[in-house]
Amino acid sequence: MKPNGIVRRLGPLVTAAVLVASCSSSQATSSPAASGGTPSHGGTLSTAYQGDIQSLDPAIAYDTESWAMEELLFSTLVTFDRNAKLVPELAESMPTLPADGKTYTFTLRKGVNFVKSDGSVLREMTADDVVYSLNRVLDPNLTPNPSPVATSFFGNIVGAADVIAGKVTAASGIKALDPNTVEIDLVQPDSTLLDVLADPFGSIVPKEYAKEDSAAFSAAPIGTGPFYLKSYTKGQEAVFVRNPQYWQAGLPYLDEIDVHVGVDANSQLQQVEAGTLDITGDPFPSGSFTSVVNDPRYKDRIVHQTLVSVLYIWMDTQSQDTPLKDAKVRQAVNYAINKDNILKIVHNEGVIANCIFPPSMPAGYDPNCKPYTYDVAKAKQLMADAGYPNGFSTTFYTDTADPDPQIAQAIQQDLAAINIKVNIVTQEWATFLTTAETPHAAPMGYVSWYQDYPDPSDFVDPILSCATAVKGGSNFALYCNKDVDAKAAAARGEQDPAKRTAEYQAIESQIMADAPWVPIWHQDWYTLLSPRVQTFYLHPVWYYDLGNYSVSGG
Amino acid sequence: MASYIARRLIWALVVLFVVAILTFILAYVLPADPARVIAGAHASAEDVARIRHALGLDQPFLVQLGDYLARVFQGNFGHSYKQDRDVLPLILQRFPATLELAAGGIVLELLIGIPLGVLAAVRRGSNSDRAATGLSIVLISAPSFWVGYLLLNFLAFQPLVNAGIGIFPLSGV
C-alpha cells in the first residue's frame, strides 16, 4: 500500500503503499511522560493530514492515512501487534496450522458488537458477517469500483475466482460452520492468508449495512473497532469517539480523536509547536527536516521508525536495446552507486539498503546478506568483462516529486564514472507509473516499494516474479527467474517460520546475484508529538495506531 | 431582448458542451492510466484490468465519450475519486459561493463601469476619457488572478498588517 502524503505518493488515491517498521529499530521513545506509568484514560487526541481520508470502506481503501482511520473503526480476525507479530483479534485464538496448509478454522470471540454512529449497539457480530465481509472484497459489482486487491490478496481462496468473475456471489471456500466458527479453504497452501486477513481489507462489516455502494458505506461506516465515526466533514475534520461497547475491557484510553485534513506539513509542525495539535500526520517538509530533527526542544518528542520499504533502481533485465540484459552490466551498476551520497540528499532520513529486505521486517531480513559495496574499479572491470569498456547510453525515469530528481542526478553522476551516459526523464507520478509498467518503455528508473504486510513474500511475488513481468505489472525490471519463482512458491506455503525465513534469505541472495535492482535505502518515518501525548509508538503496518494512544491529564 | 437572452443562453449551453468534450479528451489523452491511479500502485495487473473494465475504461473512445455525455444529460456527473464523493453534490455545494462572487462582481462592475463610461462619452477625447479607457483596457487585459493578488495585497494584507484594519478578509468570508 502506500504511505499517504509521503514523499513518494502513489498518486492521488493510491497514494499508497505501505509501510512500516517495527520492532527492531525503535530509536526514540515518546514523550517523557510515557516512561513507565499506566496510561491515563480520557481526553482528546488530535492529528492532521494534508490530504483527505480517501475512503473508509475497508474493501477499497489502499493508503496509510485511510488505514490508520479504518483501524479505529473496524476489527479483523487476526491483527498485527506493535511489533508486527500476528495476534488474534476477533478470533479467540490463532488458528491451528493445518497439515496440508490449506484449511484455516477460526473460532470467533463472543459478545462483540457492531456500534452505530451514536454509540449504541447495532447487534452482535456473527460468522455470517465474516463470510459476507470477505466475499464483499471479491464482489465485482462494488461501486464505484471493485476492490484493488480481490485477485492478488484473496484469489487463492477456493471459489474466489468464481465470485470475482461474477458467476456466484459467495465463495465455496469461505464457510460459516456455526455462528461462532468460520473456515477458509485455500487452493494452494499459503501462510500469507493471515497477513491478508490482518490488513484492513480483512475488516468485518455488518452485512445489512455494507452493501455494494462503497461510497455510501464509506460515508457512514459501521464496525466493531475501539472508536466510531461521529462526523466527517470532507476537507475539514473527522471526529472519532470512543466506542462504549468495545469488547476489550478498559480500552481505548482516549475519549475522542480529531483528525484534521487540509493541513499542510508546515502548518502541522507549527500547530504541534503551538500546542494546538498532538501529532504530525505527514512527513516533515524536507526544507525543515534537519532543523526540526536537530532542535533540542524536540529531542524527546520526535519518534521515528524504519519503514518496511525499499527504494531502489530497477534495470530492464530483458532489455532489447541496452546492455542491461547482461547480469554483469547490472552488477557493475550496483558497484557504481554511492548509496551514502544518496542518503545525504535525503538528510539521512533512513538507512542504507544492503539487499532487498528491510531490517524492520524480522521475517526475512538477513543481516549477513552480501551487498554490492561502492567500488568503481570493480564496476569498470565488470563493464570491461561484459564487453562494454566504453559504456553505453540509456534513459532513466523518475517521479517529479522531491527528492527523486536530485537522487536521479546523483545516480547519473555515479554512472558517468563507468561510462554509462544517462538521460534523465522525470514524469508526474501517474504518468511515471504507466511508463514504468509498460515493458521496455523504461530501461532504468528509481522507485519505492512499501509493504502491504510485513512478510518477505510481499517483496518477491508482486514485484520480482515472472507472473508480474508483464504489461501493467509492478515488476518494472521484468525480472523472471523460473528457479526463484519455484522457490518463492514453496517458501510462501512453508509453515515453519525459521525454515521459511531461511528460504526467503536464499531467494534474496539469488535475486541479488541476478541484480535486477540496485537497492538504495530504507526510509524512516518521523513524527513530532505535543508534550501531552503519553502513550505513543509507530506501528509497523498502519504507522499510527491511534486507538491505543493516550494523553496525559486525560 | 428576450431573443437576445435566449440566444446567449443557447450559446452558453454550446460552450459548456464543447468544454465538456474538450475536458474529456484531455483526460483521455493523458498518458496516465486512471484505472491504475484508482487501484493504487500495488494492485496487480489483473485487478487493475477488472477495475478498468468495471469503469468502462476498456471501451473505445467514442463509446466512452457517448456514455459520459449521456450520463451528464441525465444529471449524473460521476464520482470524484479524489474526494470519494459524487461530483454533482460537490458542485451544488460550492455553487452558492460562485453565484455570490459573480453577483458581487457584476454589481461592482456596474458601479464603476457605468459612471466611467458616461464620463468617457460626455468628455469625449479629453484626458479623463483617455484615462478611463486606458484603465479599462489595462484591467481587462490583466490576468484576473494577478489583479486578485494585487487587490488582496492592497485591500486586505497591507491595511491589516500596517493599520490593523480588517474590512476585507484575506481568505474565505
JSON list of N, CA, C and O in Angstrom, two decimals, chain A residues 364-413:
[
{"chain": "A", "resi": 364, "resn": "GLY", "atom": "N", "xyz": [12.63, -12.59, 7.44]},
{"chain": "A", "resi": 364, "resn": "GLY", "atom": "CA", "xyz": [13.22, -12.46, 6.11]},
{"chain": "A", "resi": 364, "resn": "GLY", "atom": "C", "xyz": [14.50, -11.66, 6.10]},
{"chain": "A", "resi": 364, "resn": "GLY", "atom": "O", "xyz": [15.44, -11.99, 5.37]},
{"chain": "A", "resi": 365, "resn": "TYR", "atom": "N", "xyz": [14.58, -10.62, 6.91]},
{"chain": "A", "resi": 365, "resn": "TYR", "atom": "CA", "xyz": [15.78, -9.78, 6.89]},
{"chain": "A", "resi": 365, "resn": "TYR", "atom": "C", "xyz": [17.01, -10.62, 7.18]},
{"chain": "A", "resi": 365, "resn": "TYR", "atom": "O", "xyz": [17.03, -11.44, 8.10]},
{"chain": "A", "resi": 366, "resn": "ASP", "atom": "N", "xyz": [18.04, -10.41, 6.36]},
{"chain": "A", "resi": 366, "resn": "ASP", "atom": "CA", "xyz": [19.26, -11.19, 6.50]},
{"chain": "A", "resi": 366, "resn": "ASP", "atom": "C", "xyz": [20.42, -10.25, 6.81]},
{"chain": "A", "resi": 366, "resn": "ASP", "atom": "O", "xyz": [20.94, -9.58, 5.92]},
{"chain": "A", "resi": 367, "resn": "PRO", "atom": "N", "xyz": [20.84, -10.18, 8.07]},
{"chain": "A", "resi": 367, "resn": "PRO", "atom": "CA", "xyz": [21.93, -9.26, 8.42]},
{"chain": "A", "resi": 367, "resn": "PRO", "atom": "C", "xyz": [23.24, -9.66, 7.74]},
{"chain": "A", "resi": 367, "resn": "PRO", "atom": "O", "xyz": [24.16, -8.85, 7.63]},
{"chain": "A", "resi": 368, "resn": "ASN", "atom": "N", "xyz": [23.31, -10.90, 7.23]},
{"chain": "A", "resi": 368, "resn": "ASN", "atom": "CA", "xyz": [24.54, -11.36, 6.59]},
{"chain": "A", "resi": 368, "resn": "ASN", "atom": "C", "xyz": [24.46, -11.38, 5.07]},
{"chain": "A", "resi": 368, "resn": "ASN", "atom": "O", "xyz": [25.31, -11.98, 4.42]},
{"chain": "A", "resi": 369, "resn": "CYS", "atom": "N", "xyz": [23.45, -10.74, 4.52]},
{"chain": "A", "resi": 369, "resn": "CYS", "atom": "CA", "xyz": [23.36, -10.76, 3.05]},
{"chain": "A", "resi": 369, "resn": "CYS", "atom": "C", "xyz": [24.56, -10.04, 2.47]},
{"chain": "A", "resi": 369, "resn": "CYS", "atom": "O", "xyz": [25.14, -9.16, 3.10]},
{"chain": "A", "resi": 370, "resn": "LYS", "atom": "N", "xyz": [24.93, -10.45, 1.26]},
{"chain": "A", "resi": 370, "resn": "LYS", "atom": "CA", "xyz": [26.14, -9.85, 0.65]},
{"chain": "A", "resi": 370, "resn": "LYS", "atom": "C", "xyz": [25.77, -8.67, -0.23]},
{"chain": "A", "resi": 370, "resn": "LYS", "atom": "O", "xyz": [25.27, -8.84, -1.34]},
{"chain": "A", "resi": 371, "resn": "PRO", "atom": "N", "xyz": [26.03, -7.46, 0.25]},
{"chain": "A", "resi": 371, "resn": "PRO", "atom": "CA", "xyz": [25.69, -6.29, -0.56]},
{"chain": "A", "resi": 371, "resn": "PRO", "atom": "C", "xyz": [26.78, -6.03, -1.61]},
{"chain": "A", "resi": 371, "resn": "PRO", "atom": "O", "xyz": [27.90, -6.53, -1.49]},
{"chain": "A", "resi": 372, "resn": "TYR", "atom": "N", "xyz": [26.45, -5.26, -2.63]},
{"chain": "A", "resi": 372, "resn": "TYR", "atom": "CA", "xyz": [27.47, -4.74, -3.54]},
{"chain": "A", "resi": 372, "resn": "TYR", "atom": "C", "xyz": [27.94, -3.44, -2.92]},
{"chain": "A", "resi": 372, "resn": "TYR", "atom": "O", "xyz": [27.16, -2.49, -2.79]},
{"chain": "A", "resi": 373, "resn": "THR", "atom": "N", "xyz": [29.17, -3.38, -2.48]},
{"chain": "A", "resi": 373, "resn": "THR", "atom": "CA", "xyz": [29.64, -2.15, -1.87]},
{"chain": "A", "resi": 373, "resn": "THR", "atom": "C", "xyz": [30.25, -1.24, -2.94]},
{"chain": "A", "resi": 373, "resn": "THR", "atom": "O", "xyz": [30.75, -1.73, -3.96]},
{"chain": "A", "resi": 374, "resn": "TYR", "atom": "N", "xyz": [30.21, 0.05, -2.68]},
{"chain": "A", "resi": 374, "resn": "TYR", "atom": "CA", "xyz": [30.67, 1.06, -3.65]},
{"chain": "A", "resi": 374, "resn": "TYR", "atom": "C", "xyz": [32.11, 0.80, -4.06]},
{"chain": "A", "resi": 374, "resn": "TYR", "atom": "O", "xyz": [33.02, 0.86, -3.22]},
{"chain": "A", "resi": 375, "resn": "ASP", "atom": "N", "xyz": [32.35, 0.45, -5.33]},
{"chain": "A", "resi": 375, "resn": "ASP", "atom": "CA", "xyz": [33.69, 0.09, -5.79]},
{"chain": "A", "resi": 375, "resn": "ASP", "atom": "C", "xyz": [33.77, 0.36, -7.29]},
{"chain": "A", "resi": 375, "resn": "ASP", "atom": "O", "xyz": [33.43, -0.50, -8.11]},
{"chain": "A", "resi": 376, "resn": "VAL", "atom": "N", "xyz": [34.20, 1.56, -7.64]},
{"chain": "A", "resi": 376, "resn": "VAL", "atom": "CA", "xyz": [34.20, 1.97, -9.05]},
{"chain": "A", "resi": 376, "resn": "VAL", "atom": "C", "xyz": [35.14, 1.10, -9.89]},
{"chain": "A", "resi": 376, "resn": "VAL", "atom": "O", "xyz": [34.82, 0.74, -11.04]},
{"chain": "A", "resi": 377, "resn": "ALA", "atom": "N", "xyz": [36.28, 0.72, -9.32]},
{"chain": "A", "resi": 377, "resn": "ALA", "atom": "CA", "xyz": [37.25, -0.09, -10.07]},
{"chain": "A", "resi": 377, "resn": "ALA", "atom": "C", "xyz": [36.62, -1.43, -10.46]},
{"chain": "A", "resi": 377, "resn": "ALA", "atom": "O", "xyz": [36.72, -1.89, -11.60]},
{"chain": "A", "resi": 378, "resn": "LYS", "atom": "N", "xyz": [35.95, -2.03, -9.49]},
{"chain": "A", "resi": 378, "resn": "LYS", "atom": "CA", "xyz": [35.31, -3.32, -9.75]},
{"chain": "A", "resi": 378, "resn": "LYS", "atom": "C", "xyz": [34.20, -3.17, -10.79]},
{"chain": "A", "resi": 378, "resn": "LYS", "atom": "O", "xyz": [34.01, -4.03, -11.66]},
{"chain": "A", "resi": 379, "resn": "ALA", "atom": "N", "xyz": [33.48, -2.05, -10.69]},
{"chain": "A", "resi": 379, "resn": "ALA", "atom": "CA", "xyz": [32.39, -1.79, -11.65]},
{"chain": "A", "resi": 379, "resn": "ALA", "atom": "C", "xyz": [32.96, -1.68, -13.06]},
{"chain": "A", "resi": 379, "resn": "ALA", "atom": "O", "xyz": [32.42, -2.25, -14.01]},
{"chain": "A", "resi": 380, "resn": "LYS", "atom": "N", "xyz": [34.10, -0.96, -13.19]},
{"chain": "A", "resi": 380, "resn": "LYS", "atom": "CA", "xyz": [34.72, -0.79, -14.52]},
{"chain": "A", "resi": 380, "resn": "LYS", "atom": "C", "xyz": [35.18, -2.13, -15.06]},
{"chain": "A", "resi": 380, "resn": "LYS", "atom": "O", "xyz": [35.04, -2.42, -16.25]},
{"chain": "A", "resi": 381, "resn": "GLN", "atom": "N", "xyz": [35.75, -2.94, -14.17]},
{"chain": "A", "resi": 381, "resn": "GLN", "atom": "CA", "xyz": [36.23, -4.26, -14.57]},
{"chain": "A", "resi": 381, "resn": "GLN", "atom": "C", "xyz": [35.07, -5.10, -15.12]},
{"chain": "A", "resi": 381, "resn": "GLN", "atom": "O", "xyz": [35.19, -5.73, -16.17]},
{"chain": "A", "resi": 382, "resn": "LEU", "atom": "N", "xyz": [33.95, -5.08, -14.40]},
{"chain": "A", "resi": 382, "resn": "LEU", "atom": "CA", "xyz": [32.77, -5.86, -14.84]},
{"chain": "A", "resi": 382, "resn": "LEU", "atom": "C", "xyz": [32.26, -5.36, -16.19]},
{"chain": "A", "resi": 382, "resn": "LEU", "atom": "O", "xyz": [31.86, -6.15, -17.04]},
{"chain": "A", "resi": 383, "resn": "MET", "atom": "N", "xyz": [32.29, -4.03, -16.36]},
{"chain": "A", "resi": 383, "resn": "MET", "atom": "CA", "xyz": [31.86, -3.47, -17.65]},
{"chain": "A", "resi": 383, "resn": "MET", "atom": "C", "xyz": [32.76, -3.97, -18.77]},
{"chain": "A", "resi": 383, "resn": "MET", "atom": "O", "xyz": [32.29, -4.32, -19.87]},
{"chain": "A", "resi": 384, "resn": "ALA", "atom": "N", "xyz": [34.08, -4.01, -18.50]},
{"chain": "A", "resi": 384, "resn": "ALA", "atom": "CA", "xyz": [35.04, -4.48, -19.49]},
{"chain": "A", "resi": 384, "resn": "ALA", "atom": "C", "xyz": [34.81, -5.97, -19.77]},
{"chain": "A", "resi": 384, "resn": "ALA", "atom": "O", "xyz": [34.78, -6.40, -20.93]},
{"chain": "A", "resi": 385, "resn": "ASP", "atom": "N", "xyz": [34.63, -6.74, -18.69]},
{"chain": "A", "resi": 385, "resn": "ASP", "atom": "CA", "xyz": [34.38, -8.19, -18.84]},
{"chain": "A", "resi": 385, "resn": "ASP", "atom": "C", "xyz": [33.14, -8.45, -19.70]},
{"chain": "A", "resi": 385, "resn": "ASP", "atom": "O", "xyz": [33.08, -9.41, -20.46]},
{"chain": "A", "resi": 386, "resn": "ALA", "atom": "N", "xyz": [32.16, -7.60, -19.53]},
{"chain": "A", "resi": 386, "resn": "ALA", "atom": "CA", "xyz": [30.91, -7.79, -20.26]},
{"chain": "A", "resi": 386, "resn": "ALA", "atom": "C", "xyz": [31.03, -7.31, -21.71]},
{"chain": "A", "resi": 386, "resn": "ALA", "atom": "O", "xyz": [30.13, -7.54, -22.52]},
{"chain": "A", "resi": 387, "resn": "GLY", "atom": "N", "xyz": [32.16, -6.66, -22.01]},
{"chain": "A", "resi": 387, "resn": "GLY", "atom": "CA", "xyz": [32.36, -6.19, -23.38]},
{"chain": "A", "resi": 387, "resn": "GLY", "atom": "C", "xyz": [31.92, -4.75, -23.62]},
{"chain": "A", "resi": 387, "resn": "GLY", "atom": "O", "xyz": [31.70, -4.35, -24.76]},
{"chain": "A", "resi": 388, "resn": "TYR", "atom": "N", "xyz": [31.76, -3.98, -22.52]},
{"chain": "A", "resi": 388, "resn": "TYR", "atom": "CA", "xyz": [31.35, -2.58, -22.68]},
{"chain": "A", "resi": 388, "resn": "TYR", "atom": "C", "xyz": [32.31, -1.62, -21.98]},
{"chain": "A", "resi": 388, "resn": "TYR", "atom": "O", "xyz": [31.88, -0.81, -21.15]},
{"chain": "A", "resi": 389, "resn": "PRO", "atom": "N", "xyz": [33.60, -1.70, -22.29]},
{"chain": "A", "resi": 389, "resn": "PRO", "atom": "CA", "xyz": [34.56, -0.82, -21.60]},
{"chain": "A", "resi": 389, "resn": "PRO", "atom": "C", "xyz": [34.25, 0.65, -21.88]},
{"chain": "A", "resi": 389, "resn": "PRO", "atom": "O", "xyz": [34.57, 1.52, -21.08]},
{"chain": "A", "resi": 390, "resn": "ASN", "atom": "N", "xyz": [33.61, 0.92, -23.02]},
{"chain": "A", "resi": 390, "resn": "ASN", "atom": "CA", "xyz": [33.31, 2.32, -23.34]},
{"chain": "A", "resi": 390, "resn": "ASN", "atom": "C", "xyz": [31.88, 2.70, -22.95]},
{"chain": "A", "resi": 390, "resn": "ASN", "atom": "O", "xyz": [31.40, 3.75, -23.33]},
{"chain": "A", "resi": 391, "resn": "GLY", "atom": "N", "xyz": [31.24, 1.82, -22.22]},
{"chain": "A", "resi": 391, "resn": "GLY", "atom": "CA", "xyz": [29.91, 2.15, -21.71]},
{"chain": "A", "resi": 391, "resn": "GLY", "atom": "C", "xyz": [28.83, 2.16, -22.78]},
{"chain": "A", "resi": 391, "resn": "GLY", "atom": "O", "xyz": [28.99, 1.60, -23.85]},
{"chain": "A", "resi": 392, "resn": "PHE", "atom": "N", "xyz": [27.74, 2.83, -22.46]},
{"chain": "A", "resi": 392, "resn": "PHE", "atom": "CA", "xyz": [26.61, 2.94, -23.37]},
{"chain": "A", "resi": 392, "resn": "PHE", "atom": "C", "xyz": [25.72, 4.07, -22.88]},
{"chain": "A", "resi": 392, "resn": "PHE", "atom": "O", "xyz": [25.97, 4.65, -21.82]},
{"chain": "A", "resi": 393, "resn": "SER", "atom": "N", "xyz": [24.69, 4.37, -23.66]},
{"chain": "A", "resi": 393, "resn": "SER", "atom": "CA", "xyz": [23.74, 5.42, -23.25]},
{"chain": "A", "resi": 393, "resn": "SER", "atom": "C", "xyz": [22.40, 4.78, -22.93]},
{"chain": "A", "resi": 393, "resn": "SER", "atom": "O", "xyz": [22.01, 3.80, -23.55]},
{"chain": "A", "resi": 394, "resn": "THR", "atom": "N", "xyz": [21.72, 5.35, -21.96]},
{"chain": "A", "resi": 394, "resn": "THR", "atom": "CA", "xyz": [20.39, 4.83, -21.64]},
{"chain": "A", "resi": 394, "resn": "THR", "atom": "C", "xyz": [19.53, 5.93, -21.04]},
{"chain": "A", "resi": 394, "resn": "THR", "atom": "O", "xyz": [20.00, 7.04, -20.80]},
{"chain": "A", "resi": 395, "resn": "THR", "atom": "N", "xyz": [18.27, 5.62, -20.78]},
{"chain": "A", "resi": 395, "resn": "THR", "atom": "CA", "xyz": [17.33, 6.60, -20.24]},
{"chain": "A", "resi": 395, "resn": "THR", "atom": "C", "xyz": [16.90, 6.15, -18.85]},
{"chain": "A", "resi": 395, "resn": "THR", "atom": "O", "xyz": [16.67, 4.97, -18.61]},
{"chain": "A", "resi": 396, "resn": "PHE", "atom": "N", "xyz": [16.79, 7.10, -17.95]},
{"chain": "A", "resi": 396, "resn": "PHE", "atom": "CA", "xyz": [16.48, 6.82, -16.55]},
{"chain": "A", "resi": 396, "resn": "PHE", "atom": "C", "xyz": [15.23, 7.60, -16.17]},
{"chain": "A", "resi": 396, "resn": "PHE", "atom": "O", "xyz": [15.18, 8.81, -16.31]},
{"chain": "A", "resi": 397, "resn": "TYR", "atom": "N", "xyz": [14.21, 6.90, -15.68]},
{"chain": "A", "resi": 397, "resn": "TYR", "atom": "CA", "xyz": [12.93, 7.54, -15.35]},
{"chain": "A", "resi": 397, "resn": "TYR", "atom": "C", "xyz": [12.76, 7.72, -13.85]},
{"chain": "A", "resi": 397, "resn": "TYR", "atom": "O", "xyz": [13.13, 6.85, -13.06]},
{"chain": "A", "resi": 398, "resn": "THR", "atom": "N", "xyz": [12.13, 8.84, -13.49]},
{"chain": "A", "resi": 398, "resn": "THR", "atom": "CA", "xyz": [11.81, 9.05, -12.08]},
{"chain": "A", "resi": 398, "resn": "THR", "atom": "C", "xyz": [10.60, 9.97, -11.95]},
{"chain": "A", "resi": 398, "resn": "THR", "atom": "O", "xyz": [10.21, 10.66, -12.88]},
{"chain": "A", "resi": 399, "resn": "ASP", "atom": "N", "xyz": [10.03, 9.94, -10.78]},
{"chain": "A", "resi": 399, "resn": "ASP", "atom": "CA", "xyz": [8.89, 10.77, -10.42]},
{"chain": "A", "resi": 399, "resn": "ASP", "atom": "C", "xyz": [9.36, 12.23, -10.28]},
{"chain": "A", "resi": 399, "resn": "ASP", "atom": "O", "xyz": [10.53, 12.48, -10.00]},
{"chain": "A", "resi": 400, "resn": "THR", "atom": "N", "xyz": [8.44, 13.19, -10.45]},
{"chain": "A", "resi": 400, "resn": "THR", "atom": "CA", "xyz": [8.84, 14.60, -10.34]},
{"chain": "A", "resi": 400, "resn": "THR", "atom": "C", "xyz": [8.96, 15.07, -8.89]},
{"chain": "A", "resi": 400, "resn": "THR", "atom": "O", "xyz": [9.50, 16.14, -8.63]},
{"chain": "A", "resi": 401, "resn": "ALA", "atom": "N", "xyz": [8.42, 14.30, -7.93]},
{"chain": "A", "resi": 401, "resn": "ALA", "atom": "CA", "xyz": [8.39, 14.78, -6.56]},
{"chain": "A", "resi": 401, "resn": "ALA", "atom": "C", "xyz": [9.77, 14.76, -5.91]},
{"chain": "A", "resi": 401, "resn": "ALA", "atom": "O", "xyz": [10.53, 13.80, -6.09]},
{"chain": "A", "resi": 402, "resn": "ASP", "atom": "N", "xyz": [10.09, 15.81, -5.17]},
{"chain": "A", "resi": 402, "resn": "ASP", "atom": "CA", "xyz": [11.35, 15.84, -4.43]},
{"chain": "A", "resi": 402, "resn": "ASP", "atom": "C", "xyz": [11.38, 14.69, -3.45]},
{"chain": "A", "resi": 402, "resn": "ASP", "atom": "O", "xyz": [10.34, 14.35, -2.88]},
{"chain": "A", "resi": 403, "resn": "PRO", "atom": "N", "xyz": [12.54, 14.09, -3.17]},
{"chain": "A", "resi": 403, "resn": "PRO", "atom": "CA", "xyz": [13.85, 14.45, -3.72]},
{"chain": "A", "resi": 403, "resn": "PRO", "atom": "C", "xyz": [14.23, 13.57, -4.89]},
{"chain": "A", "resi": 403, "resn": "PRO", "atom": "O", "xyz": [15.41, 13.50, -5.26]},
{"chain": "A", "resi": 404, "resn": "ASP", "atom": "N", "xyz": [13.27, 12.90, -5.53]},
{"chain": "A", "resi": 404, "resn": "ASP", "atom": "CA", "xyz": [13.61, 11.93, -6.56]},
{"chain": "A", "resi": 404, "resn": "ASP", "atom": "C", "xyz": [14.48, 12.48, -7.71]},
{"chain": "A", "resi": 404, "resn": "ASP", "atom": "O", "xyz": [15.44, 11.82, -8.11]},
{"chain": "A", "resi": 405, "resn": "PRO", "atom": "N", "xyz": [14.16, 13.67, -8.24]},
{"chain": "A", "resi": 405, "resn": "PRO", "atom": "CA", "xyz": [15.01, 14.18, -9.32]},
{"chain": "A", "resi": 405, "resn": "PRO", "atom": "C", "xyz": [16.47, 14.39, -8.89]},
{"chain": "A", "resi": 405, "resn": "PRO", "atom": "O", "xyz": [17.40, 14.10, -9.64]},
{"chain": "A", "resi": 406, "resn": "GLN", "atom": "N", "xyz": [16.68, 14.86, -7.65]},
{"chain": "A", "resi": 406, "resn": "GLN", "atom": "CA", "xyz": [18.05, 15.05, -7.17]},
{"chain": "A", "resi": 406, "resn": "GLN", "atom": "C", "xyz": [18.76, 13.70, -7.03]},
{"chain": "A", "resi": 406, "resn": "GLN", "atom": "O", "xyz": [19.94, 13.57, -7.31]},
{"chain": "A", "resi": 407, "resn": "ILE", "atom": "N", "xyz": [18.02, 12.70, -6.57]},
{"chain": "A", "resi": 407, "resn": "ILE", "atom": "CA", "xyz": [18.61, 11.37, -6.44]},
{"chain": "A", "resi": 407, "resn": "ILE", "atom": "C", "xyz": [18.99, 10.84, -7.82]},
{"chain": "A", "resi": 407, "resn": "ILE", "atom": "O", "xyz": [20.06, 10.26, -8.01]},
{"chain": "A", "resi": 408, "resn": "ALA", "atom": "N", "xyz": [18.13, 11.08, -8.81]},
{"chain": "A", "resi": 408, "resn": "ALA", "atom": "CA", "xyz": [18.43, 10.64, -10.17]},
{"chain": "A", "resi": 408, "resn": "ALA", "atom": "C", "xyz": [19.71, 11.30, -10.68]},
{"chain": "A", "resi": 408, "resn": "ALA", "atom": "O", "xyz": [20.53, 10.67, -11.35]},
{"chain": "A", "resi": 409, "resn": "GLN", "atom": "N", "xyz": [19.90, 12.57, -10.32]},
{"chain": "A", "resi": 409, "resn": "GLN", "atom": "CA", "xyz": [21.13, 13.25, -10.76]},
{"chain": "A", "resi": 409, "resn": "GLN", "atom": "C", "xyz": [22.37, 12.65, -10.13]},
{"chain": "A", "resi": 409, "resn": "GLN", "atom": "O", "xyz": [23.40, 12.51, -10.77]},
{"chain": "A", "resi": 410, "resn": "ALA", "atom": "N", "xyz": [22.26, 12.28, -8.85]},
{"chain": "A", "resi": 410, "resn": "ALA", "atom": "CA", "xyz": [23.40, 11.65, -8.19]},
{"chain": "A", "resi": 410, "resn": "ALA", "atom": "C", "xyz": [23.73, 10.32, -8.87]},
{"chain": "A", "resi": 410, "resn": "ALA", "atom": "O", "xyz": [24.89, 9.98, -9.10]},
{"chain": "A", "resi": 411, "resn": "ILE", "atom": "N", "xyz": [22.68, 9.59, -9.23]},
{"chain": "A", "resi": 411, "resn": "ILE", "atom": "CA", "xyz": [22.87, 8.30, -9.91]},
{"chain": "A", "resi": 411, "resn": "ILE", "atom": "C", "xyz": [23.50, 8.52, -11.28]},
{"chain": "A", "resi": 411, "resn": "ILE", "atom": "O", "xyz": [24.41, 7.80, -11.70]},
{"chain": "A", "resi": 412, "resn": "GLN", "atom": "N", "xyz": [23.04, 9.59, -11.96]},
{"chain": "A", "resi": 412, "resn": "GLN", "atom": "CA", "xyz": [23.60, 9.93, -13.27]},
{"chain": "A", "resi": 412, "resn": "GLN", "atom": "C", "xyz": [25.10, 10.17, -13.19]},
{"chain": "A", "resi": 412, "resn": "GLN", "atom": "O", "xyz": [25.88, 9.67, -14.00]},
{"chain": "A", "resi": 413, "resn": "GLN", "atom": "N", "xyz": [25.52, 10.90, -12.15]},
{"chain": "A", "resi": 413, "resn": "GLN", "atom": "CA", "xyz": [26.96, 11.17, -11.96]},
{"chain": "A", "resi": 413, "resn": "GLN", "atom": "C", "xyz": [27.73, 9.89, -11.66]},
{"chain": "A", "resi": 413, "resn": "GLN", "atom": "O", "xyz": [28.81, 9.66, -12.20]}
]
